[in-house]
Each structure stands twice: as C-alpha cells, then as structure tokens.
Short mmCIF file of C-alpha atoms and ligand atoms in Angstrom, two decimals:
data_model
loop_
_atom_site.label_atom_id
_atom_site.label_comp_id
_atom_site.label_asym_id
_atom_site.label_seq_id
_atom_site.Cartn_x
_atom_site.Cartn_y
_atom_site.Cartn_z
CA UNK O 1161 0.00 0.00 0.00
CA UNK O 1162 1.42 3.57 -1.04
CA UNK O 1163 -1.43 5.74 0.11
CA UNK O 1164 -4.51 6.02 2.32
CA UNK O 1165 -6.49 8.55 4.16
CA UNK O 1166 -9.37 10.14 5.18
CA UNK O 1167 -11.20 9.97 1.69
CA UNK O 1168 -10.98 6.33 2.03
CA UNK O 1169 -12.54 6.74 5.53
CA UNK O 1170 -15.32 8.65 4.53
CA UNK O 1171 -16.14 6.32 2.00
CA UNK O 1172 -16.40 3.62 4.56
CA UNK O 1173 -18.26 5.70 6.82
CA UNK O 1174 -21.20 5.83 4.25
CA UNK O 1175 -21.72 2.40 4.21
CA UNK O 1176 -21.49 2.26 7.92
CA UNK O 1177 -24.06 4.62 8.00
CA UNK O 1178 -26.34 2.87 5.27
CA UNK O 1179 -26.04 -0.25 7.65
CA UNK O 1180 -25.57 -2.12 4.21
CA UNK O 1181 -22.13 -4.17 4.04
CA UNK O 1182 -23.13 -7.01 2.07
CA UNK O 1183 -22.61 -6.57 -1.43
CA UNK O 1184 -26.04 -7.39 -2.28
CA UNK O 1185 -28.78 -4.96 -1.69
CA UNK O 1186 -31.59 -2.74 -2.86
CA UNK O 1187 -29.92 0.73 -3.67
CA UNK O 1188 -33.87 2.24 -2.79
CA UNK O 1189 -33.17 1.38 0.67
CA UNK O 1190 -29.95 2.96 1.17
CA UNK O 1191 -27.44 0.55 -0.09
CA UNK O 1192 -24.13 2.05 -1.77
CA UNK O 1193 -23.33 -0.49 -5.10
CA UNK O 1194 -20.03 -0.03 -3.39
CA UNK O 1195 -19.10 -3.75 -5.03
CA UNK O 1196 -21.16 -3.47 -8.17
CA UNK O 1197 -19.41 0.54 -8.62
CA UNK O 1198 -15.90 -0.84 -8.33
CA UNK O 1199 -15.97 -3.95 -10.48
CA UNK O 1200 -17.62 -1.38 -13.43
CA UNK O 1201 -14.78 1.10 -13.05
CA UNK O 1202 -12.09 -1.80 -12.51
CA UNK O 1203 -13.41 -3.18 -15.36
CA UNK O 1204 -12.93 0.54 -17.41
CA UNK O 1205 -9.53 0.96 -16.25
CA UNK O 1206 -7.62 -2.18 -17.43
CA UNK O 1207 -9.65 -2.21 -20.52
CA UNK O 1208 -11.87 -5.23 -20.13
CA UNK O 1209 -15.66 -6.05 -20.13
CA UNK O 1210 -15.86 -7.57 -17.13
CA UNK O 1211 -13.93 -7.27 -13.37
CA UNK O 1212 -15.45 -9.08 -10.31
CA UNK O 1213 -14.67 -8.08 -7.00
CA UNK O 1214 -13.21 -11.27 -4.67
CA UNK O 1215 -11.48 -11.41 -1.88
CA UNK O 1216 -8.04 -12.30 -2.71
CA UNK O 1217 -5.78 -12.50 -5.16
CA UNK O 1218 -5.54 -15.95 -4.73
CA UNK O 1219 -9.22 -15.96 -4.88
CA UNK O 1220 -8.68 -14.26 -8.53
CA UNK O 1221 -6.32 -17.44 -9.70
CA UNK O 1222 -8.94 -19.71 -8.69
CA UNK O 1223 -11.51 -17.92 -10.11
CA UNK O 1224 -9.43 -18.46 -12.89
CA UNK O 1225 -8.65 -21.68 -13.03
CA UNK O 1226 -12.28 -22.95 -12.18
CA UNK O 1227 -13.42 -20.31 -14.79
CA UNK O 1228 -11.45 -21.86 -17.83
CA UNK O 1229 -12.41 -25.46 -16.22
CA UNK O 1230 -9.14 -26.61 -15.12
CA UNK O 1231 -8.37 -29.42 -13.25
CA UNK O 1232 -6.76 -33.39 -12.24
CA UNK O 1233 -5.56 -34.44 -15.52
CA UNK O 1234 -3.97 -30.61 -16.72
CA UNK O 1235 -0.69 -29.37 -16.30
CA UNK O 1236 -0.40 -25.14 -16.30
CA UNK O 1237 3.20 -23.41 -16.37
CA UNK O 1238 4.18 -20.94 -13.84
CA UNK O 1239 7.54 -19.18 -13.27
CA UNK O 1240 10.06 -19.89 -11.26
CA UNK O 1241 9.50 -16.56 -9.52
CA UNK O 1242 6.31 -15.71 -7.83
CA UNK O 1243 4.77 -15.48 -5.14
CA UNK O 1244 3.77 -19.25 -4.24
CA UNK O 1245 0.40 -18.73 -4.55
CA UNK O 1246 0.68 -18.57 -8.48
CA UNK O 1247 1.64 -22.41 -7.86
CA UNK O 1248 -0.76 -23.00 -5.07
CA UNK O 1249 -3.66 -22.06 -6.72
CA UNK O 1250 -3.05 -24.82 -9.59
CA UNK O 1251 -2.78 -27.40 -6.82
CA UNK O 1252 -5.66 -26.31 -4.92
CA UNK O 1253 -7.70 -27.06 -8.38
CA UNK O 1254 -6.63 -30.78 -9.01
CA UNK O 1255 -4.04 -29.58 -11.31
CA UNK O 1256 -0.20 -29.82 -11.81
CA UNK O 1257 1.86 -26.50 -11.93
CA UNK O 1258 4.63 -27.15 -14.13
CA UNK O 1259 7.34 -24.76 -13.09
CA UNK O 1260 9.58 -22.77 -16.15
CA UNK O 1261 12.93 -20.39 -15.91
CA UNK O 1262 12.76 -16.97 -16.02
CA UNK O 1263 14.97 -15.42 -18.03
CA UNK O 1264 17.09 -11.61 -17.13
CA UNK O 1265 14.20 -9.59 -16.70
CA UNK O 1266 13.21 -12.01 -13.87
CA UNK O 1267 10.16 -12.74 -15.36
CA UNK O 1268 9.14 -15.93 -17.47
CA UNK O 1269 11.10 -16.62 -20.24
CA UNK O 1270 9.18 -17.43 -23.38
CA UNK O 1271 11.49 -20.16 -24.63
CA UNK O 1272 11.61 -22.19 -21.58
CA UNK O 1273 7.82 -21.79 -21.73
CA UNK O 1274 8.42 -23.27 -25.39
CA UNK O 1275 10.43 -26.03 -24.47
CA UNK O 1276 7.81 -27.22 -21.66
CA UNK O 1277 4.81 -27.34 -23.70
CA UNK O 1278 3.49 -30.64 -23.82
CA UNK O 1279 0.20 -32.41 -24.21
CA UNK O 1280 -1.23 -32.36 -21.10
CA UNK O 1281 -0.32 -28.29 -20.46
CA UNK O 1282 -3.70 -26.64 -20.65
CA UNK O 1283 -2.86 -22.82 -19.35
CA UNK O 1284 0.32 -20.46 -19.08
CA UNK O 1285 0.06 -18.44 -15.63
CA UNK O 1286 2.41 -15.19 -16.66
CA UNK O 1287 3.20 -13.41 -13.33
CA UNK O 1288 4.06 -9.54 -13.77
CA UNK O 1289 6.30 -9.75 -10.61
CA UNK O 1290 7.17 -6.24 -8.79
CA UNK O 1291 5.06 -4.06 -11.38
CA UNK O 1292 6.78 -5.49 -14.60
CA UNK O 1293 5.07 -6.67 -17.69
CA UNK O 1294 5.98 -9.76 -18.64
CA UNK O 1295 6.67 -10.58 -22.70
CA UNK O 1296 2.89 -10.96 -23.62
CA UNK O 1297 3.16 -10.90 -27.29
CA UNK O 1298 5.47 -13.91 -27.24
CA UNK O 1299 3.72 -15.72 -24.83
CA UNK O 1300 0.23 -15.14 -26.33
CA UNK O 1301 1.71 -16.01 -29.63
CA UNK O 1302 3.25 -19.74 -27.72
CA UNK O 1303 -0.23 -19.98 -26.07
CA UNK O 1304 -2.24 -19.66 -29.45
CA UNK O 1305 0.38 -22.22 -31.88
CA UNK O 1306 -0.38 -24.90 -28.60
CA UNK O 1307 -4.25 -23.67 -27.94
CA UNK O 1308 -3.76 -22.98 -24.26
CA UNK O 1309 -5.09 -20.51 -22.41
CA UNK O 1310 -3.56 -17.98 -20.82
CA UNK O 1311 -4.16 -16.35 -17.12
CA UNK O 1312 -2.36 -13.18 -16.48
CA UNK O 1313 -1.12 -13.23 -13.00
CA UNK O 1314 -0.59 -9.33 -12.36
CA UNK O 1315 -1.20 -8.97 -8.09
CA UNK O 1316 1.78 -6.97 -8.26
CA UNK O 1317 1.17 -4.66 -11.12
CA UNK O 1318 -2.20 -3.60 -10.71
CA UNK O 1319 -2.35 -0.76 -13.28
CA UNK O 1320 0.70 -1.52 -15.00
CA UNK O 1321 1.10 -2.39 -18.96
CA UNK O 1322 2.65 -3.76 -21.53
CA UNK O 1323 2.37 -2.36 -25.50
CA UNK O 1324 -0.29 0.04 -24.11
CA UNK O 1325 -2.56 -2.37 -23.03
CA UNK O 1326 -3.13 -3.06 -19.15
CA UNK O 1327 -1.79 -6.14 -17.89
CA UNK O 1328 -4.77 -8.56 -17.01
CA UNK O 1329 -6.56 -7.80 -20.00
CA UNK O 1330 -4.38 -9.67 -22.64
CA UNK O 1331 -4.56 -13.10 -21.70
CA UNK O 1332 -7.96 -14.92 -21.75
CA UNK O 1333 -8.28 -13.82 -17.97
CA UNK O 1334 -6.36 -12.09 -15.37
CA UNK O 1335 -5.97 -11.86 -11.86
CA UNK O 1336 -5.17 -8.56 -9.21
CA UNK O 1337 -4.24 -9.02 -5.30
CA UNK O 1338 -5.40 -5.48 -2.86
CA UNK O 1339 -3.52 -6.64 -0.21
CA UNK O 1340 -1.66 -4.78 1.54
CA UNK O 1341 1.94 -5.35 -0.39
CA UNK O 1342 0.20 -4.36 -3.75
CA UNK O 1343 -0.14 -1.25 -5.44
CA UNK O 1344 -3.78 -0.43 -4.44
CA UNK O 1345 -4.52 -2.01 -1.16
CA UNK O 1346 -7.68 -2.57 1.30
CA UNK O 1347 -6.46 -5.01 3.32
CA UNK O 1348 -6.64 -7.89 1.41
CA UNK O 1349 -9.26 -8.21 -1.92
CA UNK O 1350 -8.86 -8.93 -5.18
CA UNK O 1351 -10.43 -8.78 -8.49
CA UNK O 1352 -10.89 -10.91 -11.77
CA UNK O 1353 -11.18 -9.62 -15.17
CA UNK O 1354 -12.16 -10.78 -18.60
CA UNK O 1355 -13.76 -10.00 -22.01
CA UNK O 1356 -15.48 -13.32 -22.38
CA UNK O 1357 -19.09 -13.73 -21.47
CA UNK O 1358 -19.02 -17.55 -20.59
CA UNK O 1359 -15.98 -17.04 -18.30
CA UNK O 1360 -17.50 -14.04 -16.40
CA UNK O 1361 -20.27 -16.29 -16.05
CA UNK O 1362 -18.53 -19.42 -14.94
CA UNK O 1363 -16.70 -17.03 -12.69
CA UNK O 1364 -19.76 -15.48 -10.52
CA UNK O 1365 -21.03 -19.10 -10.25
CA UNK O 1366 -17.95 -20.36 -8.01
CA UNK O 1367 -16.80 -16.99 -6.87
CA UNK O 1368 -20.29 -16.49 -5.14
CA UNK O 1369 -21.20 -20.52 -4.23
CA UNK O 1370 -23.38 -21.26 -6.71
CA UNK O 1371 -25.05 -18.10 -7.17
CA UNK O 1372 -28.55 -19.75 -7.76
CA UNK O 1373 -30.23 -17.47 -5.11
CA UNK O 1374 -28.99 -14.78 -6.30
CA UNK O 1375 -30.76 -11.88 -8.67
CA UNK O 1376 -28.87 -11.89 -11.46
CA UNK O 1377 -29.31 -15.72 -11.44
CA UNK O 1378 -31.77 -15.79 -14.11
CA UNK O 1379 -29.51 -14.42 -16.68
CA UNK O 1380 -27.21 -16.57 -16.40
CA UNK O 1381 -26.83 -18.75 -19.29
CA UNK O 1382 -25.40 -21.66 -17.84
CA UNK O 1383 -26.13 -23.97 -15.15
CA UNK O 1384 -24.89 -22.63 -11.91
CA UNK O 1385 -22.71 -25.37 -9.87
CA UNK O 1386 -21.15 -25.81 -6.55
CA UNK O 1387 -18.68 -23.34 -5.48
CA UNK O 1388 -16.57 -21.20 -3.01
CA UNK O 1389 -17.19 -17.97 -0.95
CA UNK O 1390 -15.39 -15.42 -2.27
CA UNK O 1391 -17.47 -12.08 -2.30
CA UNK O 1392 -16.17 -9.08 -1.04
CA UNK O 1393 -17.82 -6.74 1.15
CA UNK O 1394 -19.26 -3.43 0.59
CA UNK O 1395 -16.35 -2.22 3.14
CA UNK O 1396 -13.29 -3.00 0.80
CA UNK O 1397 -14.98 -1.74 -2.25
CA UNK O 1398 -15.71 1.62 -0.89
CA UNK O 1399 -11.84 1.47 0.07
CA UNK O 1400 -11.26 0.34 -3.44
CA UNK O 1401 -12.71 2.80 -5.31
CA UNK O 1402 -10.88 5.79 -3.76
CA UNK O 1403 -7.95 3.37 -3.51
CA UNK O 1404 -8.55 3.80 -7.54
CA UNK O 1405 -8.73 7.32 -7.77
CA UNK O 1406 -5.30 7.78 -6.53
CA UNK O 1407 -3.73 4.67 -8.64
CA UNK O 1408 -2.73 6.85 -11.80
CA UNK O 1409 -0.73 9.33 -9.48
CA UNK O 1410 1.13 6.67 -7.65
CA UNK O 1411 2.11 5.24 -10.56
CA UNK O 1412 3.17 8.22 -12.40
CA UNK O 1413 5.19 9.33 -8.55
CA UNK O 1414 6.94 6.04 -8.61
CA UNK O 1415 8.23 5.60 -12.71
CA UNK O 1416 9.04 9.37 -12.26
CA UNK O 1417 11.91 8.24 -9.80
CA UNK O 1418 12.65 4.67 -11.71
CA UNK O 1419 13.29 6.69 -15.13
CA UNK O 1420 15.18 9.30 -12.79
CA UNK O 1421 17.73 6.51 -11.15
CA UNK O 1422 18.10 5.13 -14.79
CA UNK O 1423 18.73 7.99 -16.68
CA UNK O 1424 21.38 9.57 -14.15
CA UNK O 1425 23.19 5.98 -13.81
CA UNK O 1426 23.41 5.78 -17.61
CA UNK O 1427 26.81 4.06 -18.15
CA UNK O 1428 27.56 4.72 -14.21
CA UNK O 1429 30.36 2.25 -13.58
CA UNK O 1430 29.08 -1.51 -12.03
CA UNK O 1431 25.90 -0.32 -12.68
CA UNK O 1432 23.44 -2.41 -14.99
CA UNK O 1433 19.84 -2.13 -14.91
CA UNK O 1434 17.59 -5.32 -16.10
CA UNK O 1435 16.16 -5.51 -19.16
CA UNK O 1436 12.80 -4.82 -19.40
CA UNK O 1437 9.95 -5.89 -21.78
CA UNK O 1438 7.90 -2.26 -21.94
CA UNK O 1439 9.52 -0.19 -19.48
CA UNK O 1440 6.75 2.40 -20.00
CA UNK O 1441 4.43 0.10 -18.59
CA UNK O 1442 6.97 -0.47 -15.81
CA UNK O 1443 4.88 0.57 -12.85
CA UNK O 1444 8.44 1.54 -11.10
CA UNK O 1445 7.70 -0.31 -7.86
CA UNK O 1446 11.72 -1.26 -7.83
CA UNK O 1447 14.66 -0.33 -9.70
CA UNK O 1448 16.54 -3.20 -10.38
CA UNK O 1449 19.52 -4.16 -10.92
CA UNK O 1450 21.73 -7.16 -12.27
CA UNK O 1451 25.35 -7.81 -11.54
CA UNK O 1452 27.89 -10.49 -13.67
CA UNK O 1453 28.20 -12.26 -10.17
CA UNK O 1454 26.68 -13.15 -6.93
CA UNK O 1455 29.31 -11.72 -4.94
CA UNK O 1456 28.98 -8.52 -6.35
CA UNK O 1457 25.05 -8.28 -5.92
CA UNK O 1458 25.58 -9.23 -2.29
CA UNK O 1459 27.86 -6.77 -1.70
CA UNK O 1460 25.75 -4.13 -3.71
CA UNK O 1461 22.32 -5.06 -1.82
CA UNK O 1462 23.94 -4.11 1.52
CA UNK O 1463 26.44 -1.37 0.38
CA UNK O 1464 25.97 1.88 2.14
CA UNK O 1465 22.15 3.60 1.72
CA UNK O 1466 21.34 1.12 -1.05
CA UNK O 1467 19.48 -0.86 1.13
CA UNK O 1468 18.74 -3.59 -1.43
CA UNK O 1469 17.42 -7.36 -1.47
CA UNK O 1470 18.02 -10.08 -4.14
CA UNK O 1471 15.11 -11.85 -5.58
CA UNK O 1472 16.81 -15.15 -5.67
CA UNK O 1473 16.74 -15.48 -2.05
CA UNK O 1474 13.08 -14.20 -1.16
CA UNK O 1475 11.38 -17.07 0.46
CA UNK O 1476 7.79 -18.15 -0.71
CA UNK O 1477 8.83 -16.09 -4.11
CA UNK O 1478 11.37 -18.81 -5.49
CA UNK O 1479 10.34 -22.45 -6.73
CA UNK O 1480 13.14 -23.65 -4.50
CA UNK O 1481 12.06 -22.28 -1.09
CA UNK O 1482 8.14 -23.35 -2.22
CA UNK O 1483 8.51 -26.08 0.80
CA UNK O 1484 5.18 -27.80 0.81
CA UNK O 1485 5.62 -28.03 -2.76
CA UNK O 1486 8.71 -29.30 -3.30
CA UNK O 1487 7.66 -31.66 -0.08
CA UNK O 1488 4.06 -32.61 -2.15
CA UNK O 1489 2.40 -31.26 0.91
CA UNK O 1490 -1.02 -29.96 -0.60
CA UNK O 1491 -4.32 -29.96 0.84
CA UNK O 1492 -6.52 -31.10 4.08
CA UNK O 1493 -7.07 -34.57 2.98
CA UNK O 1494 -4.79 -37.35 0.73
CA UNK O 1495 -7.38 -37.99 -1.50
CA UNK O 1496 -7.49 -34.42 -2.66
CA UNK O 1497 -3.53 -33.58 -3.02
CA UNK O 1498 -3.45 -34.20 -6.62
CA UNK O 1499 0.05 -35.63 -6.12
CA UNK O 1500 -1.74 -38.74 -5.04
CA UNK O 1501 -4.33 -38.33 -7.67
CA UNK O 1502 -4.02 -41.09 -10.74
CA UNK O 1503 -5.76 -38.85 -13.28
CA UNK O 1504 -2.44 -36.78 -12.66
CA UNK O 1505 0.03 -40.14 -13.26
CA UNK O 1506 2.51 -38.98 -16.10
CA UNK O 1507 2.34 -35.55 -15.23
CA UNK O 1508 5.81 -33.64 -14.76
CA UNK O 1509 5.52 -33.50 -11.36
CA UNK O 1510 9.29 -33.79 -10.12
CA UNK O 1511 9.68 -30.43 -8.18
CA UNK O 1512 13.71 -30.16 -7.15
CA UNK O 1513 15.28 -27.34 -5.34
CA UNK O 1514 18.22 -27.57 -8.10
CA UNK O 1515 16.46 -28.15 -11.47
CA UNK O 1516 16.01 -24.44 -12.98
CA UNK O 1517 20.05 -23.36 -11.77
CA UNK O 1518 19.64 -20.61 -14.46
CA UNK O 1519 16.50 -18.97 -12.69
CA UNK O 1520 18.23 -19.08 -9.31
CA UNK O 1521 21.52 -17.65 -11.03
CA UNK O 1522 19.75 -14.69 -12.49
CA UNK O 1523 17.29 -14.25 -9.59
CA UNK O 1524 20.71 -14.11 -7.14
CA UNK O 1525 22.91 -11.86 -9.59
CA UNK O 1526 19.67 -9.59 -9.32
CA UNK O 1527 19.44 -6.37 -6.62
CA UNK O 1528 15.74 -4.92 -6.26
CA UNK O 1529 15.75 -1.90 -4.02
CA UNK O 1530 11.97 -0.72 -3.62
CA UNK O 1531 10.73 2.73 -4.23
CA UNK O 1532 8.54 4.98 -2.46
CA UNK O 1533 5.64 7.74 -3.78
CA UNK O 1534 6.63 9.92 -1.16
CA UNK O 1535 10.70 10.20 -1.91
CA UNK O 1536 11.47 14.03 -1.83
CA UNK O 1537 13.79 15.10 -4.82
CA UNK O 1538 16.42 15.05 -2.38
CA UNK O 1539 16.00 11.80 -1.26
CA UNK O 1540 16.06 9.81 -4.77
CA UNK O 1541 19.10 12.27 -5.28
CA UNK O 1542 20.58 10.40 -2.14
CA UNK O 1543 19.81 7.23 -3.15
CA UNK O 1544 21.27 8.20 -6.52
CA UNK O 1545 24.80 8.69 -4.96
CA UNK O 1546 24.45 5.92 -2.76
CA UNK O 1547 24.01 3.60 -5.91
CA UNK O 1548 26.97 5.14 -8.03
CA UNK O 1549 29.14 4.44 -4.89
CA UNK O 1550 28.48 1.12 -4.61
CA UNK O 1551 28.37 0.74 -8.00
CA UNK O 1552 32.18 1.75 -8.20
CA UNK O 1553 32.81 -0.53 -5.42
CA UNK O 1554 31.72 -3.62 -6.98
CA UNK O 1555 33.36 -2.89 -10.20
CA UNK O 1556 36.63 -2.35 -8.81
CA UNK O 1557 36.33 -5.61 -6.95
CA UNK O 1558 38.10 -8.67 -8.87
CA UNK O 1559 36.57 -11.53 -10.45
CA UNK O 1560 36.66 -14.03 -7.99
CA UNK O 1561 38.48 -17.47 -8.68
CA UNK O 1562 35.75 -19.60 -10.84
C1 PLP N 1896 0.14 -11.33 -3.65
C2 PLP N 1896 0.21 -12.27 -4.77
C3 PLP N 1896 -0.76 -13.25 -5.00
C4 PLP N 1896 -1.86 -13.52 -4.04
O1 PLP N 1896 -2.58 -12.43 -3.65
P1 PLP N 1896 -3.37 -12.48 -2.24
O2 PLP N 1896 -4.28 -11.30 -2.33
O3 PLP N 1896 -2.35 -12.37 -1.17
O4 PLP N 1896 -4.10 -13.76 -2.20
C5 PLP N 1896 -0.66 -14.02 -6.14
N1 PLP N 1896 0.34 -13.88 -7.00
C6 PLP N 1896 1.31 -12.96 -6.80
C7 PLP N 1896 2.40 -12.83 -7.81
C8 PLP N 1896 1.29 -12.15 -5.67
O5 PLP N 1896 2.28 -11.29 -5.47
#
C-alpha cells in the first residue's frame, strides 16, 4: 500500500451509515453499489468487459482456473519466480503446476515456456512480478500455436502495462491481489477480469457458491454449480474505489523516480539495470539491478544507503524455497492432493530445489531496491549517490576465482 487517508474513511463511513455491508442490496433502501461501482470502473480501467470483485488474489487465480475449467488431468506453467500462490492455486484445483525459468528480466522466459509445452499443459500463468510486464506478445503467440489458455497473473502490477494495453486484459483472464503489499490495497481483496461472457459467467457461479439465489441468477446462461465464498464486502470496495482514484498518481510518482535513477546511472560504472519488456508500462515499484556475479550483488544489496534485497533469495517467491511443494504437501485430505491423484500419473511433477540453476543464477545476480511515492527530490538524489558508490565498489572488486 502507497497511500490512504481520510477519503478512504469517509467512504467507509457511508456504508457504515447505510447499515448495508453485504454486497447485495436494494440501492432504494440505502445501499451504496459499493461492489457493483468498483468492479464497473475496474473493469474501465484495465480495458476489459468484465472485473469481479473477490477477496483475494488468490481468490482471482482460482476464479481463474475454475473459470477456464481446469483441473486433475492438466498441467499449467508458472515461473520460477512468484509469489507461491501462483503455484498453489493450480494445486488447490486438481491440477499440476509445471514450473519454467525466467529469463534476465526475472520474469518468465518465453522459450523455456516453449520447451515445456506438452500435451497435457492446458494454461500459461504469466506473473508480472514487482510491477513489470511480462513478454505478452510472445507468450500469447506460444499460447495460441499450442491452444492454451492464458491467465495473467498481475497482483503486483495492478495498473501496469505492456504495449499500451493493461496487464490482465491480454490473456484470456487475469488476476489482481489489494492486499496490503500491492499497489492499491484494502487489506486484502482482489479482483478478476475478462472479455469473455461464458468465463465471467462461470466465474460469478464459483466466486459467489453457486449463485442460484442470487438476482442476477436468471440471466445466467449456464447452469450454476457448486462453489466457493469469495465475495467481497461493501467495506473493501468503498476502500477500493478511492484506492482507484489515486492509482494513476502513484504510478506516475513512482516511474518518475525509476526513469530518474536510470537515466542519471546511464553508463555509471558496475551499474546495470535489467532488461525490461515495456519499461513504459513499468509501474516503477523497484529499480533493479543485475550484476555479472553473486558476490557482487551481495555486496551491492547491503552497500551503504542502497538498502537492497536479491530476488533469488526471497522465500515463498522462489520455486526452491516453495517447501510444501517441493515436499508434495497440498491440501486437508490425501485424496485431494493431486500428487496422489491417478488422473495426474505422467504428469511432470518432479519439483527439485536444483532443477532451474539458471532462474536461481539470475534471480541471485539480481538487486531490487523498492521505491517509495513519497521520496522528496532530495531523497532519490541520495539514493542516486548511494548507488553510483556502490556501484564503483563492486566494479573495482576482482573476479573471484571460478
Ligand atoms: C500477492 C500475490 C498473489 C496472491 O494475492 P493475495 O491477495 O495475497 O491472495 C498471487 N500472485 C502474486 C504474484 C502475488 O504477489
């Protein structure tokens, strides 16, 4: 979360005052359309038909999954970097999560994504990690020669884009986490988006269980079936939707500073930004760097007023620190871990801490140091200098002994 305040508050106060949190109600008698307001203008800002408002963003990737009807029997390909969840949620549907590299821009790499296609893969989960696009035209173009779908995971870049369009809205569906690490936060929600009307559909049947009782039931035109819980209350979209209101200034605060730090550590000695696959759609949430070894990233992340971390060694963000995974350790009950499940027999299910060494490479060669809307001039100007030192210092160090 960058910013809140009293405008959120307000908001809230309204539907406190209505006595009307459910996201259900009769706007005659007071109720706000606080849920049925934010999905519309969710929907209008990431360019999409449809948004629905759930409670997570883990909520969103099963939404997802359930929406495009996967399950035991299909494999779907995450990256090696995310936020375990992106893996989680395939496991907590019956299906396999196959897991690919990423490549230098720490985000998955289209030809591992390639090589891993297989008969059984029926989705690609793209996660825009840290507010960067990932390389959507090659990956839709993969996901269209196999006929697989494709599920942008973008939690972390709600807002951003890639080629002008908003991530989310070029895969088949896409997923956004509100908690309170993302961009836009009220305490934890979510939302799903899409422009296809059987989707959206399948979607509001599991997202709201079953949605038979509900009004809109009778235009549905398929058959409603059992489902989760995943509404969100009238609470978190009133958050939301001034949460919205201040997302295009956040974003411009924080790739104001990014395109600062890059442009005054052009050619800056030891210094090498990643590459990036839109870096106007960057939403600038880190600057990041890569270094030619591990050494000299460690000693960069933790050189004076850098204060930096490496991706490679984030835990729950890195296949190989995915414990419950790599241990098969899914679900309440053995008959429902689809490791155990003989639909899934044949799938690529070997998870090893050592089998993607070029993800973990990059990942560790990488420095992300976060950025903040609220960095005076002076400040970034700091952390400028603070950078180009280090920078010197690790480039003066020698190659150590390979
Ligand atoms: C945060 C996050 C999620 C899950 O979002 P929640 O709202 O915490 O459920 C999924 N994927 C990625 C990449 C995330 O960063």
């Amino acid at each position: 979360m960058y910013r809140v305040g009293k405008e959120e508050l307000a908001e809230v106060k309204k539907v406190i005052d209505a006595g009307k949190m459910f996201m259900f109600g009769d706007p005659a008698s007071g109720h706000q359309q606080e849920v049925a307001r934010f999905e519309r203008e969710w929907a209008e800002k990431i360019g999409v038909k449809h948004a629905l408002c759930v409670t997570s963003g883990t909520g969103a990737l099963l939404c997802s999954l359930a929406a495009l009807g996967i399950g035991p029997g299909d494999e779907v390909i995450v990256p090696s970097y995310t936020f375990m969840a992106s893996a989680a949620s395939v496991l907590m549907m019956g299906a396999i999560p196959v897991i690919c590299d990423v490549d230098e821009t720490c985000l998955m790499d289209p030809e591992d994504v390639e090589r891993k296609m297989g008969p059984n893969v029926k989705a690609i989960i793209p996660v825009h990690m840290v507010g960067m696009p990932c390389d959507m035209d090659r990956i839709m173009t993969i996901a269209e020669k196999h006929d697989v779908k494709v599920i942008e995971d973008s939690c972390q870049c709600d807002g951003g884009s890639y080629k002008g369009k908003r991530t989310g809205s070029i895969g088949h569906v896409g997923a956004f986490s509100f908690n309170d690490y993302k961009i836009l936060s009220s305490g934890e929600g979510g939302a799903f988006v899409t422009n296809d009307e059987n989707l959206y559909q399948r979607e509001m049947i599991f997202g709201d269980s079953g949605a038979s009782f509900r009004a809109y039931a009778k235009d549905l035109t398929i058959a409603p079936f059992v489902g989760m819980q995943l509404r969100q209350t009238e609470v978190h979209a009133a958050i939301l939707r001034i949460q919205l209101t201040r997302l295009e200034g956040i974003l411009a605060d924080l790739r104001r500073i990014k395109a600062r730090i890059m442009k005054e550590l052009d050619g800056a000695p030891g210094i090498r930004f990643i590459p990036s696959n839109d870096i106007e759609g960057d939403c600038g949430v880190v600057a990041a760097f890569s270094f030619d070894t591990v050494e000299q990233a460690i000693d960069f992340a933790k050189a004076e007023g850098v204060g930096g971390y490496r991706p490679g060694v984030m835990e729950k963000h890195v296949y190989s620190m995915w414990g419950p995974i790599l241990e098969k350790r899914v679900g309440h009950h053995p008959d429902m871990n689809p490791y155990n499940n003989p639909k899934n027999r044949g799938l690529r299910m070997d998870v090893t801490r050592d089998m993607l060494p070029k993800s973990l490479d990059i990942l560790k060669r990488t420095v992300f140091v976060n950025l903040h809307t609220d960095w005076t001039d002076e400040e970034v100007a700091k952390r400028i200098a603070a950078f180009a030192k280090a920078g010197e210092q690790v480039s003066a160090t020698p190659e150590p002994m390979r």
